[in-house]
XYZ file of C-alpha atoms in Angstrom:
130
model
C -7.445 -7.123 11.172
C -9.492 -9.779 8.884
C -7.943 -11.055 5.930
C -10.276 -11.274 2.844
C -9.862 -13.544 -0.027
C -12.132 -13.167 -3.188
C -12.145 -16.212 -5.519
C -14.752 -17.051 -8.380
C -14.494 -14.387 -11.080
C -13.571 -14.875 -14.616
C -14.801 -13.869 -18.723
C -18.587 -14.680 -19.449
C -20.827 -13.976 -22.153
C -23.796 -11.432 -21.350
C -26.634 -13.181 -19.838
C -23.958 -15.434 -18.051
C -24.001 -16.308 -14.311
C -20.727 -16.353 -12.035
C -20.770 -17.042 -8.183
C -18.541 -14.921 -5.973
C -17.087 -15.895 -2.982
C -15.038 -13.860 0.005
C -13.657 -16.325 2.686
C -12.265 -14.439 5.373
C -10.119 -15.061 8.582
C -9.483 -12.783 11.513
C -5.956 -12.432 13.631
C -7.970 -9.641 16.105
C -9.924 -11.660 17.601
C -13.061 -10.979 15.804
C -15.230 -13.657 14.618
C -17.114 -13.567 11.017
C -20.094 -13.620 12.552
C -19.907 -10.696 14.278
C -19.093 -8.556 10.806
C -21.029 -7.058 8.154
C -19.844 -7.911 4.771
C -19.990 -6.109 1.560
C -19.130 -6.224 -2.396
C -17.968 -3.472 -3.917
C -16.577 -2.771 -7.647
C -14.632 -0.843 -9.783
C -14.081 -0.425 -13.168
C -10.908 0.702 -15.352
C -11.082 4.778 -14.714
C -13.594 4.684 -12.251
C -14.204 5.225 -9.110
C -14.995 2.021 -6.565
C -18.813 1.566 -6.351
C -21.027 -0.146 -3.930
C -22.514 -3.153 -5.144
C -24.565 -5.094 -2.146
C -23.615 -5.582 1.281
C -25.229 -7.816 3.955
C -25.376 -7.593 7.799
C -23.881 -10.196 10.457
C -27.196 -12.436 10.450
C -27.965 -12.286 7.409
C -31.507 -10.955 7.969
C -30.455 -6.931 5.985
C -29.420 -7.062 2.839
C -29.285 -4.001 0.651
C -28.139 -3.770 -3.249
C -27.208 -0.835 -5.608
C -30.121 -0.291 -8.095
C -27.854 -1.452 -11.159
C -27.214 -4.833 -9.445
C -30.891 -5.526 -7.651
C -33.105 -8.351 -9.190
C -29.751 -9.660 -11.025
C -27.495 -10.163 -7.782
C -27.483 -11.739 -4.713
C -25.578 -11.721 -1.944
C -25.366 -14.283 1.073
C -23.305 -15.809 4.142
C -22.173 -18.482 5.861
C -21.094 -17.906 8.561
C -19.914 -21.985 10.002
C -17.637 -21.356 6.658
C -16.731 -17.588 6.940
C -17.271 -17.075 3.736
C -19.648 -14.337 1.907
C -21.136 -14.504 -1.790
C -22.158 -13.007 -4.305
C -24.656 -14.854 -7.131
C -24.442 -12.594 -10.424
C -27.206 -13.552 -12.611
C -27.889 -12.103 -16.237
C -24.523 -10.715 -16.441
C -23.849 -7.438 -18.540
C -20.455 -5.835 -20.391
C -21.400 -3.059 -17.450
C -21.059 -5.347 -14.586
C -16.995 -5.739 -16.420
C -14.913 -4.322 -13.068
C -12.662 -5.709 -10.406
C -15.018 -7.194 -7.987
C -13.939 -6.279 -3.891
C -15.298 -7.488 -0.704
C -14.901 -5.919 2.698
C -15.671 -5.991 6.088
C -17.596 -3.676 8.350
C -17.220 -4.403 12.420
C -20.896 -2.977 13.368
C -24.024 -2.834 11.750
C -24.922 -1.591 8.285
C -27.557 1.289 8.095
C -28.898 2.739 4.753
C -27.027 6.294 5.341
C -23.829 4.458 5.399
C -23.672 0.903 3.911
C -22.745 2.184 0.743
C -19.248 4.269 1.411
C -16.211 2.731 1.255
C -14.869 4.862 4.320
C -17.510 2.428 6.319
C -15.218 -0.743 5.697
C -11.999 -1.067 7.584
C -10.231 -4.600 5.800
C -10.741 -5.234 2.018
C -9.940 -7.995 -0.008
C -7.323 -7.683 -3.157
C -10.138 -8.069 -5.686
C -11.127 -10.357 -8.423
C -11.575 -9.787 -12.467
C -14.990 -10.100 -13.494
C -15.426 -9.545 -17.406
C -18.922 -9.873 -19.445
C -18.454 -9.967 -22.836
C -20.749 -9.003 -25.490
């Protein structure tokens, strides 16, 4: 099991910027480096919606359309943490903002089901106001 803990979200004006982070730890013996990571969201009376997700390297990224040119995700993985840079922020992008963890690799047919993550974090508020 890896533990996940989202920090970084908060109330910002539309066009606003706020930097994500996920810093996770593992008690199964599986190292953050050898995990895919993703962001997902959801919003009051809505279902939970991919949002980006990257692989273990780094080197395959992939975003939801809403999010891509605004967002960007990225790792470190000597600090086990993953991020998320949200850039021109909208009242849309208003939801509880989730990471999670995927042991494997991340393929376009599945990176964007939840069912594809096994440990998610407990979520943080992000809210753009107009």
């Amino acid at each position: 099991q890896v533990q996940l803990v989202e920090s970084g979200g908060g109330l910002v004006q539309a066009g606003g910027s706020l930097r994500l982070s996920c810093a996770a730890s593992a008690s199964s013996g599986r190292t953050f480096s050898s995990t895919a990571m993703g962001w997902f969201r959801q919003a009051p009376g809505k279902e939970r919606e991919f949002v980006a997700a990257i692989n273990r390297g780094g080197g395959t990224i992939y975003y939801a359309d809403s999010v891509k040119g605004r967002f960007t995700i990225s790792r470190d993985n000597a600090k086990n943490t993953v991020y998320l840079q949200m850039n021109s922020l909208k009242p849309e992008d208003t939801a509880v903002y989730y990471c999670a963890v995927r042991t494997g690799t991340i393929i376009a047919s599945i990176v964007r089901a939840t069912a594809s993550y096994s440990d998610w974090g407990q979520g943080t508020q992000v809210t753009v106001s107009s």
